[in-house]
Coordinates of C-alpha atoms in Angstrom, one line a residue:
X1 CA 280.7 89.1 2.6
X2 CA 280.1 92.4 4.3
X3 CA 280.9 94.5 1.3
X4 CA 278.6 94.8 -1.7
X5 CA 277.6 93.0 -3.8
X6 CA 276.5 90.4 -0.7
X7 CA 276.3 93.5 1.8
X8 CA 276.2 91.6 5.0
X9 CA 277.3 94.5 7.0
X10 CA 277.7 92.4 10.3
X11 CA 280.2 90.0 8.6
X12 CA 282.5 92.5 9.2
X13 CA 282.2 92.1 13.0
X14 CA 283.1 88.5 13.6
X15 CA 286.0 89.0 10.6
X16 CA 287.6 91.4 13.1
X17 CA 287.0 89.5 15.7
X18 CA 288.9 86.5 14.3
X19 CA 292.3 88.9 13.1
X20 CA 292.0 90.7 16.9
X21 CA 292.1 87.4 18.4
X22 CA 295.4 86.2 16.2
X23 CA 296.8 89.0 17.4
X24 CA 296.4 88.1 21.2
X25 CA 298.0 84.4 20.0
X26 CA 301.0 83.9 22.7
X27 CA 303.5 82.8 19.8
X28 CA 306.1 85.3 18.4
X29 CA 305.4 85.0 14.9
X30 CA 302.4 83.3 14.2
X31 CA 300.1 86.5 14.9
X32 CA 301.8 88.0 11.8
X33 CA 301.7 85.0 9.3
X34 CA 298.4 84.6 10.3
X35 CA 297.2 88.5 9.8
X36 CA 299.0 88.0 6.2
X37 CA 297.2 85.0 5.5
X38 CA 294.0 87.1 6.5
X39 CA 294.7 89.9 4.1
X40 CA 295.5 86.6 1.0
X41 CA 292.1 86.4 1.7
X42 CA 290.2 89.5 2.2
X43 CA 291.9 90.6 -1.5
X44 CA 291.6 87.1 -3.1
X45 CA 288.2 87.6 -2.5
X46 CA 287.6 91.1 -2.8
X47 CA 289.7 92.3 -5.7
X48 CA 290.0 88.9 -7.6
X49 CA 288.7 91.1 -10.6
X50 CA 291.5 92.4 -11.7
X51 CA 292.0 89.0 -13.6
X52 CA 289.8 90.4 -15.8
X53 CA 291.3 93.5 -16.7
X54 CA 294.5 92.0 -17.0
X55 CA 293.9 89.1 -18.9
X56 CA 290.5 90.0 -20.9
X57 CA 290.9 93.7 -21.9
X58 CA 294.7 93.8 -21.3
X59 CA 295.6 90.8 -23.3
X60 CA 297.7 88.8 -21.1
X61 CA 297.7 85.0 -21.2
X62 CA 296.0 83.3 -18.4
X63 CA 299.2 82.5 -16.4
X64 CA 301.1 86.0 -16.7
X65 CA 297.5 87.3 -15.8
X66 CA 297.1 85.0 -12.4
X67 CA 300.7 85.8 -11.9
X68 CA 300.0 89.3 -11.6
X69 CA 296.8 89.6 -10.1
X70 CA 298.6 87.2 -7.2
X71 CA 301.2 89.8 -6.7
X72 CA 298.8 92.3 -6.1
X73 CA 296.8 90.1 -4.0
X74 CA 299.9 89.3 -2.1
X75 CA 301.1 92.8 -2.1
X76 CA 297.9 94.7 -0.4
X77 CA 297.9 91.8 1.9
X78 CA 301.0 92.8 3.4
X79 CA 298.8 95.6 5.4
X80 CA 296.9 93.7 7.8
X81 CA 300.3 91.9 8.5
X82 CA 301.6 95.4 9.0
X83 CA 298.7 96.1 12.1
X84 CA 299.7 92.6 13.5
X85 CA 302.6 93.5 13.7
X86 CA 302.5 96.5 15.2
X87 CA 299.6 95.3 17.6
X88 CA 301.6 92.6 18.4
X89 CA 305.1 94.2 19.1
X90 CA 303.9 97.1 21.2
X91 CA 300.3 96.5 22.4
X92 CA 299.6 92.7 22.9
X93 CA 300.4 92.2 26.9
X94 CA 299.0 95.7 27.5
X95 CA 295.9 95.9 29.9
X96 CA 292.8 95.1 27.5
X97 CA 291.1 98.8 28.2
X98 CA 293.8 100.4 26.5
X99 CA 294.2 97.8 24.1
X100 CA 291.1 97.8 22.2
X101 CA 291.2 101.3 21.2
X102 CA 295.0 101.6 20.5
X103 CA 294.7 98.1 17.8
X104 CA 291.6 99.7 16.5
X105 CA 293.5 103.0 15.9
X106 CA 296.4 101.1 14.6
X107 CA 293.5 99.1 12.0
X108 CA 293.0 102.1 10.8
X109 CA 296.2 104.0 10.5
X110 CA 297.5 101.3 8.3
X111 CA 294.3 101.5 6.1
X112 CA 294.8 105.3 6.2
X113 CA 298.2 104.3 5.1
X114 CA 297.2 102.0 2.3
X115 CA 294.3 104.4 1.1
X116 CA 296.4 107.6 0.4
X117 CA 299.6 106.9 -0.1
X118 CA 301.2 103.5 -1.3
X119 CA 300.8 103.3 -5.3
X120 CA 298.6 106.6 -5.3
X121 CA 296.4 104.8 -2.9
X122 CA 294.1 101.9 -2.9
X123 CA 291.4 102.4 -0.5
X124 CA 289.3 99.6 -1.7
X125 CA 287.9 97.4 1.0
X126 CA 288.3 99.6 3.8
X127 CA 285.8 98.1 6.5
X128 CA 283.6 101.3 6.9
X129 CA 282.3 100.7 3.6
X130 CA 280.5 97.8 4.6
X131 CA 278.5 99.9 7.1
X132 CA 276.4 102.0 4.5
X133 CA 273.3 100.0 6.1
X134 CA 274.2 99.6 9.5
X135 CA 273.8 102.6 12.7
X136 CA 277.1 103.6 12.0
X137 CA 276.6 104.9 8.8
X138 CA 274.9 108.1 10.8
X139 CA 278.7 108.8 12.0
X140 CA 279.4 109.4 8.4
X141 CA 279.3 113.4 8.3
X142 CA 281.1 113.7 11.8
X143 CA 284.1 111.3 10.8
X144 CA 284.0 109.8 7.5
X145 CA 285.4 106.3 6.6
X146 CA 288.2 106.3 9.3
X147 CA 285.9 107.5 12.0
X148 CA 283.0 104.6 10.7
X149 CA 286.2 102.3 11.0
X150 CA 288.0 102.9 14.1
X151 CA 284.3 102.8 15.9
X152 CA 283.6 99.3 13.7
X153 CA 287.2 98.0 15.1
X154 CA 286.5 99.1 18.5
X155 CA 283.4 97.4 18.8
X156 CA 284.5 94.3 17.5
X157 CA 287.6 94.5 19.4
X158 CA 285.8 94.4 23.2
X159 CA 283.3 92.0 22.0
X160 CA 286.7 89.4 21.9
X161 CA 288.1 90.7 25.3
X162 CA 284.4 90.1 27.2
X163 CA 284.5 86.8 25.3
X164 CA 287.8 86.2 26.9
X165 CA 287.2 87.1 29.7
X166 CA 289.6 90.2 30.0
X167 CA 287.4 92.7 30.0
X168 CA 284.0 93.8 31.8
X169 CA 280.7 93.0 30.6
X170 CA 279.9 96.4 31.2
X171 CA 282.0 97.9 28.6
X172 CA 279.3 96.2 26.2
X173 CA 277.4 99.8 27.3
X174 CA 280.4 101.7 25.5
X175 CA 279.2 99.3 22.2
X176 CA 275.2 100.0 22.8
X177 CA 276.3 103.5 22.8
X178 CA 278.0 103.7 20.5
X179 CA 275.9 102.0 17.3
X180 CA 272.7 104.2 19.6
X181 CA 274.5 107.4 18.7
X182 CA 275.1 106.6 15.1
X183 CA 271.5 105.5 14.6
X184 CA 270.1 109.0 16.2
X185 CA 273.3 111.2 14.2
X186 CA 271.0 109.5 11.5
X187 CA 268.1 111.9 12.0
X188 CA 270.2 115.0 11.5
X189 CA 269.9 117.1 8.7
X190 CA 273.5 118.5 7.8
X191 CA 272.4 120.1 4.7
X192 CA 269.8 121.9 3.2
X193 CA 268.0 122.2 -0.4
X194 CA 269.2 125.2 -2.7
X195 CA 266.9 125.3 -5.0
X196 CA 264.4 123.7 -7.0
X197 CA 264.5 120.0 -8.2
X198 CA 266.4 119.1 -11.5
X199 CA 265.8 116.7 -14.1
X200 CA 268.7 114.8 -14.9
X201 CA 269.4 111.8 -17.6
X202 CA 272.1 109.8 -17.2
X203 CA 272.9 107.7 -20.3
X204 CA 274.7 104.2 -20.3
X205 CA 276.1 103.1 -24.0
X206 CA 277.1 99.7 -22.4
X207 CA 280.0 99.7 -25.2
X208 CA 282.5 96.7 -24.8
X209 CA 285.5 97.4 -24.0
X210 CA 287.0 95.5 -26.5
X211 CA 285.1 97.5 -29.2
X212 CA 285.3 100.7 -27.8
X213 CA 288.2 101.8 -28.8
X214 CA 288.8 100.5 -32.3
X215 CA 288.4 102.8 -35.2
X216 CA 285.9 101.4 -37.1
X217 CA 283.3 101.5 -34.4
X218 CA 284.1 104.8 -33.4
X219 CA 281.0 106.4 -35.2
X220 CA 278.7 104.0 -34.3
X221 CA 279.4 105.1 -30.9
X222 CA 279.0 108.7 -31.7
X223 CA 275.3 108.3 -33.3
X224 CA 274.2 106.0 -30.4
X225 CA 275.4 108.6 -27.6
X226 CA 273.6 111.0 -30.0
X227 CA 270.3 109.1 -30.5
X228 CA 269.7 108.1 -26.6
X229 CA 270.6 111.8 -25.8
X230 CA 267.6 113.4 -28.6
X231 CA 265.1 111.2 -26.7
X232 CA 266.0 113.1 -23.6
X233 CA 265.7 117.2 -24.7
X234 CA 263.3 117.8 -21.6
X235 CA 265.9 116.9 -19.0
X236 CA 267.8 120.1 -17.5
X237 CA 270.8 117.6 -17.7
X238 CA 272.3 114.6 -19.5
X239 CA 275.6 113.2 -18.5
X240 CA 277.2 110.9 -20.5
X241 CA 279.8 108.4 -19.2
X242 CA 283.9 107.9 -18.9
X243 CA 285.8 108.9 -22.2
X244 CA 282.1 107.8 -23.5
X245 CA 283.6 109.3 -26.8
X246 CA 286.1 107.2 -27.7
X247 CA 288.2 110.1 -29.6
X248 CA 290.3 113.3 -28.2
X249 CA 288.7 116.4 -27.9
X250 CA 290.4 118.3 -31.1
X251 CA 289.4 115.5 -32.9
X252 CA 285.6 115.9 -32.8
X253 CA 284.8 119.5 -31.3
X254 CA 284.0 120.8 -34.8
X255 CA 282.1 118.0 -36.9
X256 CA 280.0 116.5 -33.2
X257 CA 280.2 118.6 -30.5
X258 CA 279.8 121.9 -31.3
X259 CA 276.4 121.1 -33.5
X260 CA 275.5 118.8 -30.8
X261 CA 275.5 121.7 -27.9
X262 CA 274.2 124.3 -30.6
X263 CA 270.9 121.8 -30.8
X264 CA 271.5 121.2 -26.8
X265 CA 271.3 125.4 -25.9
X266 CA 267.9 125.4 -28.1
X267 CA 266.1 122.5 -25.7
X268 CA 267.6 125.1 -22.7
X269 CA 269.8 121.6 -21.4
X270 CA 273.2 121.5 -20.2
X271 CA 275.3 118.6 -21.7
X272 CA 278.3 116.6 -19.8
X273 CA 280.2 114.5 -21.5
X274 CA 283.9 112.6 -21.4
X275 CA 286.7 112.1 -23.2
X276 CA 290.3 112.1 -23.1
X277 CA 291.8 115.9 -23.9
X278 CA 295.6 117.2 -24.6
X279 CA 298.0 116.0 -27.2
X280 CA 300.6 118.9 -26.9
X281 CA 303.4 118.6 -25.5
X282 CA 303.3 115.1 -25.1
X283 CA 300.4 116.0 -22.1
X284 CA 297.7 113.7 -22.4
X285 CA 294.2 114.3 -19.6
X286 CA 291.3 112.4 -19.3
X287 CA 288.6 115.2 -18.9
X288 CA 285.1 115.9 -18.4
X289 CA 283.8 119.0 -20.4
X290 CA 280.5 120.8 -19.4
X291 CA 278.8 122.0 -22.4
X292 CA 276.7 124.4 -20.5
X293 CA 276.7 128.4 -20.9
X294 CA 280.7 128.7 -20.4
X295 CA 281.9 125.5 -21.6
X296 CA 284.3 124.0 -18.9
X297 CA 286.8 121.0 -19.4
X298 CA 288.0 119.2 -15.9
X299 CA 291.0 116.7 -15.8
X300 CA 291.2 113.8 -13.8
X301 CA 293.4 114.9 -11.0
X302 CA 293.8 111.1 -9.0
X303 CA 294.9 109.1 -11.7
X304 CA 294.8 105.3 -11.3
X305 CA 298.2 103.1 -11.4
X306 CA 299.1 100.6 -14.2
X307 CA 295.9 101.5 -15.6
X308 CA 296.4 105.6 -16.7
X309 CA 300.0 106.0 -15.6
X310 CA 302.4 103.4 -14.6
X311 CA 304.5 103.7 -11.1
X312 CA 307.6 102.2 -9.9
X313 CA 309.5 103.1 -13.3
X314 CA 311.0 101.8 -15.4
X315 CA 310.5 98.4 -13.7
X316 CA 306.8 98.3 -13.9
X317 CA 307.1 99.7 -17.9
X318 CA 309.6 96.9 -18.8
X319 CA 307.1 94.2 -17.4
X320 CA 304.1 95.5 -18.7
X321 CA 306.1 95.9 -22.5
X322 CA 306.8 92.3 -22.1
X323 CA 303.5 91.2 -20.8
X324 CA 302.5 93.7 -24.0
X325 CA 299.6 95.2 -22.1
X326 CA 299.3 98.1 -23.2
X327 CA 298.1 101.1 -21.1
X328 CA 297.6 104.4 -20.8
X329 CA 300.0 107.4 -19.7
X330 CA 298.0 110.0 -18.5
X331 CA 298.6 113.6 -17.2
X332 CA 297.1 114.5 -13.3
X333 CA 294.9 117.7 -14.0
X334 CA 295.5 120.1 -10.7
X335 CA 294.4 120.2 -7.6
X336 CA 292.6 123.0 -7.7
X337 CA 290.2 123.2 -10.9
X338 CA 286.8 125.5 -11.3
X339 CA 283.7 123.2 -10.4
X340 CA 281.8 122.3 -13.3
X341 CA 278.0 123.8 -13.8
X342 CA 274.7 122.3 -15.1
X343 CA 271.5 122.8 -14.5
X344 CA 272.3 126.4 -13.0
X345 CA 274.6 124.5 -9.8
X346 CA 278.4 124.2 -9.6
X347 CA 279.3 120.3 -8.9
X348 CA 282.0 118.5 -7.8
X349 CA 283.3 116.2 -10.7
X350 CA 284.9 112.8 -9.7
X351 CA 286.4 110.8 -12.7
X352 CA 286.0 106.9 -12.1
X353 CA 288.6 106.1 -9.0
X354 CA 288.5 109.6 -7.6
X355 CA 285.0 109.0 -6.0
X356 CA 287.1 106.5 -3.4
X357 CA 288.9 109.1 -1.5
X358 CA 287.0 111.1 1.1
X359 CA 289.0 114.6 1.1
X360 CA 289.5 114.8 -2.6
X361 CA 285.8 115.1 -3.0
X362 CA 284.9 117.1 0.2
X363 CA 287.8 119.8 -0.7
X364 CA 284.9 121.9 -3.1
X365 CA 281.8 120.2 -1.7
X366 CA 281.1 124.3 0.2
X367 CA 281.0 125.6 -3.5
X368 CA 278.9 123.0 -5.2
X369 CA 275.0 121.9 -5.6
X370 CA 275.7 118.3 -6.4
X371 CA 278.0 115.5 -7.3
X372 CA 278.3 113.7 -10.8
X373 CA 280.7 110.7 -11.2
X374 CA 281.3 109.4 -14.7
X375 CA 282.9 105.7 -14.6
X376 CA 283.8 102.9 -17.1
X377 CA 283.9 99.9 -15.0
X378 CA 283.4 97.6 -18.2
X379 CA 287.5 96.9 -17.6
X380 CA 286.4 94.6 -15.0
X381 CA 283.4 92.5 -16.9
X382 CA 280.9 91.2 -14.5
X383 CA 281.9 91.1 -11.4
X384 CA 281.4 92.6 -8.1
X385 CA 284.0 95.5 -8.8
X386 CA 281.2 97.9 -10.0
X387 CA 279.2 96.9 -6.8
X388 CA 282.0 97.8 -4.9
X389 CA 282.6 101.3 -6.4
X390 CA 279.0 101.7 -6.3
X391 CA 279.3 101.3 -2.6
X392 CA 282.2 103.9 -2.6
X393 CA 280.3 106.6 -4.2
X394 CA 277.1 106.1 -1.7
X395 CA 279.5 106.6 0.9
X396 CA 280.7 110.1 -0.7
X397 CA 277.2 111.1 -0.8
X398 CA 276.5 110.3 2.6
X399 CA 279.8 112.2 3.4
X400 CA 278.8 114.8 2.4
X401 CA 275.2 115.4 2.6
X402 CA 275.0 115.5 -1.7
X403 CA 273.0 114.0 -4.0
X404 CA 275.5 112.4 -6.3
X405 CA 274.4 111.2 -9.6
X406 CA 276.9 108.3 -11.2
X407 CA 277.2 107.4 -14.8
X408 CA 279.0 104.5 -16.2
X409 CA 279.4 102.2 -19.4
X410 CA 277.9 99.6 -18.5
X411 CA 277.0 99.9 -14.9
X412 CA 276.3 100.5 -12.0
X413 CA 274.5 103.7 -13.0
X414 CA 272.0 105.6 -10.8
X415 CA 270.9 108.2 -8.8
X416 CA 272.1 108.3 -4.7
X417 CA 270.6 110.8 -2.2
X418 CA 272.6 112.7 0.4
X419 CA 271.5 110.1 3.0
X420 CA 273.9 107.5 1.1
X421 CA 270.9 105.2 -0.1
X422 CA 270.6 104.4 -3.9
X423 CA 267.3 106.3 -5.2
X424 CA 267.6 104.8 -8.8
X425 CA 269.6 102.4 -10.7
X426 CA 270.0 101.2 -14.5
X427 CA 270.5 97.4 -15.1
X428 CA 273.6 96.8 -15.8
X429 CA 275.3 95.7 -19.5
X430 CA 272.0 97.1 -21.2
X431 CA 271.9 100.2 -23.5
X432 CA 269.6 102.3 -21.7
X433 CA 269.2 105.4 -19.7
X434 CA 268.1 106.7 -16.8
X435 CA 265.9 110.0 -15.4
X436 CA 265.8 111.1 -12.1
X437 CA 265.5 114.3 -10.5
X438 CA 268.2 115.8 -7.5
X439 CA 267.7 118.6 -5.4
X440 CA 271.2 121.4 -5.3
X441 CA 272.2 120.9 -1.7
X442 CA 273.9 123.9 0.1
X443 CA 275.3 123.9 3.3
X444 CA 278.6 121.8 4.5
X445 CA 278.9 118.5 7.1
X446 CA 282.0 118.0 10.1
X447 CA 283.2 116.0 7.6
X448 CA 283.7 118.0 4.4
X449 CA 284.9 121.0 6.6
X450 CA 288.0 119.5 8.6
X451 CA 288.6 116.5 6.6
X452 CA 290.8 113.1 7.4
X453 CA 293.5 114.7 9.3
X454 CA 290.8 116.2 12.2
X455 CA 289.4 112.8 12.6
X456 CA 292.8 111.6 13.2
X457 CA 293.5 114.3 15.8
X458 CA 290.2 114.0 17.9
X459 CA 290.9 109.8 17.8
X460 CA 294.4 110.3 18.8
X461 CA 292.6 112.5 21.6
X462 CA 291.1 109.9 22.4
X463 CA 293.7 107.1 22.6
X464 CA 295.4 109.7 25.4
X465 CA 292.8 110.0 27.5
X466 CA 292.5 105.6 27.0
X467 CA 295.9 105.5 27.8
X468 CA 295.6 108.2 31.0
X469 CA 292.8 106.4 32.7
X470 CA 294.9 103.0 31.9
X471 CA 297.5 104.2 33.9
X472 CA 295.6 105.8 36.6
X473 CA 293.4 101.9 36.8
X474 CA 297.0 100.4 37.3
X475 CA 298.2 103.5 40.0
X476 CA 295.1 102.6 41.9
X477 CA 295.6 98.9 42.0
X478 CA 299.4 99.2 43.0
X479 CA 298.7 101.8 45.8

């Protein structure tokens, strides 16, 4: 309930309560089933969605569908079991002072864990997303999601000891400080305008899924992108959607695009549109192409599993072939790819999923005015999966101190400031678009300049000098 589309931000503290206080359960084993059962349903109820995907759009029957979506489910829920575990094993009959902060590291270690590495990383859910509205959400530029989390976790976790007894009332100071300090970091200004405002369109076809890539709607398609971007020649910008052309590049740069940014150059407007790019050599991309001055293609560079390239081969190809889903096999563009420019500004281009991890965005953020996602979240119906990515990207703007500006199928589209709040937003599952105007931002947070592996550094700092004074507590009471 604490993440959107409910956002009940507080949820989240009680919910760690509860796991923290299974883990301080005297049994051996119970602390772990428990923490696993806690995960079945934190991504039963969170990520349920994938049914959809599966079993709508991917044409599984009902049962292979469930059966799948439970195995995920079951899978991801194997991390909060993992931090049980681990909290339990080496930290449970420590002295509560130390203990707070070294489960709350551990909380999010295993998240850090989950987000970056496992299956490309999954960092859906993480519980600092569900702080966008809270006082922590001013820590966002000094620490990012971890740094939002390990304070969330901490917090929670000394509420349970005081409850129990096992720790001083007065460490409930450490808490008042702590959500204090996010709520004045709120006031600072980390970045600063570049320039002038621009006027930006972002248009949503709202094509199903199920239509939008059969050949005999492909021109339909291809005239509506056309018409809703002709009522919008006075914007400095229009950015179209995810593969909103549902053809490769080579197949319609000569007969739609080219004539399409020959009328876009007269109105003096910079086009971005989508669509997937490659063919030779068996290398296949899904790219973003400016059609600006010095047309620029990007390719997706954090592809998403079983959905543009299929892991844990050939195992998870022979299922999906009998399951005949079919998906795509996508190529990762590089790490390093020239930013993008419209409107006269460089941006940082995130493609769908890559707007969910923290670094991958903040590595260019120095060079760039703005940030422009282009999503199809139409694979997932209506549900609260585009609430949730929606959520995600706020968070990257807020990161960052960028106004982002995200573009899907069928929603959530809008227009986010760099203070992480949503300035405008399309209804969802309605042909429509939507004008807004950013400011280019200059200027670079904490955050974007030292990244993930800083944070982890400065908290594991911190767990030393935890650990230091716990020892010198338990000197002084022995001598």
């Amino acid at each position: 309930m604490a993440f959107a589309p409910y956002d009940y931000g507080y949820a989240a503290i009680p919910a760690l309560m509860f796991i923290y206080r299974i883990w301080l359960l005297p049994t051996k084993y119970h602390p772990i089933l428990l923490s696993y059962l806690f995960g079945v349903g934190l991504f039963a109820a969170g990520i349920w969605w994938v049914y959809i995907s599966i079993h709508d759009f991917g044409g599984a029957d009902g049962l292979s569908a469930i059966g799948l979506t439970s195995l995920l489910v079951g899978f991801w829920a194997l991390f909060p079991a993992l931090a049980g575990l681990v909290v339990v094993r080496l930290m449970r009959h420590s002295r509560p002072g130390w203990r707070v902060f070294a489960a709350a590291f551990v909380w999010i270690s295993v998240e850090y864990l989950r987000g970056n590495y496992l299956l490309n990383g999954f960092p859906w859910l993480q519980i600092a997303y569900s702080q966008l509205n809270s006082p922590l959400a001013g820590y966002a530029p000094l620490v990012g999601v971890y740094g939002i989390g390990f304070l969330l976790a901490v917090s929670a976790f000394i509420l349970t000891e005081v409850l129990l007894t096992k720790l001083s009332s007065r460490y409930i100071w450490l808490i008042l400080a702590i959500w204090a300090g996010g709520q004045l970091l709120k006031n600072v200004a980390w970045t600063q305008a570049a320039g002038e405002p621009i006027k930006i369109t972002l248009v949503q076809g709202n094509i199903s899924q199920d239509q939008k890539w059969q050949s005999n709607q492909r021109l339909t398609t291809l005239q509506l992108y056309r018409h809703l971007t002709e009522q919008h020649w006075d914007s400095k910008v229009i950015i179209w959607p995810e593969t909103a052309i549902p053809a490769f590049l080579s197949q319609v740069q000569t007969a739609y695009l080219d004539p399409l940014a020959a009328e876009a150059r007269r109105h003096d407007t910079d086009l971005v549109v989508s669509m997937p790019s490659g063919g030779e050599g068996n290398q296949y991309f899904n790219s973003v192409l400016a059609l600006s001055d010095k047309p620029t293609l990007y390719h997706k560079n954090h592809l998403l599993p079983f959905g543009e390239y299929l892991p844990l081969q050939p195992l998870s190809g022979w299922v999906l072939d009998w399951l005949e889903i079919p998906l795509g096999d996508f190529t990762a563009g590089a790490d390093r790819q020239p930013l993008l420019t419209a409107g006269g500004y460089a941006f940082v281009t995130t493609i769908c999923y890559e707007d969910a991890f923290g670094e991958l965005v903040s590595r260019q953020i120095g060079d760039a005015g703005y940030i422009v996602n282009v999503t199809n979240d139409a694979w997932f119906g209506d549900s609260a999966q585009a609430f949730q990515h929606m959520q995600m990207a706020q968070m990257r703007a807020l990161e960052t101190g960028r106004y982002l500006v995200r573009v899907t199928n069928t929603g959530v589209t809008g227009f986010i400031g760099p203070d992480g709040k949503v300035r405008s937003q399309a209804a969802t599952f309605t042909t429509t678009t939507l004008t807004d105007t950013i400011v280019p931002m200059s200027g670079i947070t904490p955050y974007s300049r030292f990244g993930d592996t800083t944070v982890f550094a400065g908290l594991l700092a911190l767990l030393g000098l935890a650990y230091a004074i716990n020892m010198l507590n338990n000197s002084d009471r022995t001598s």
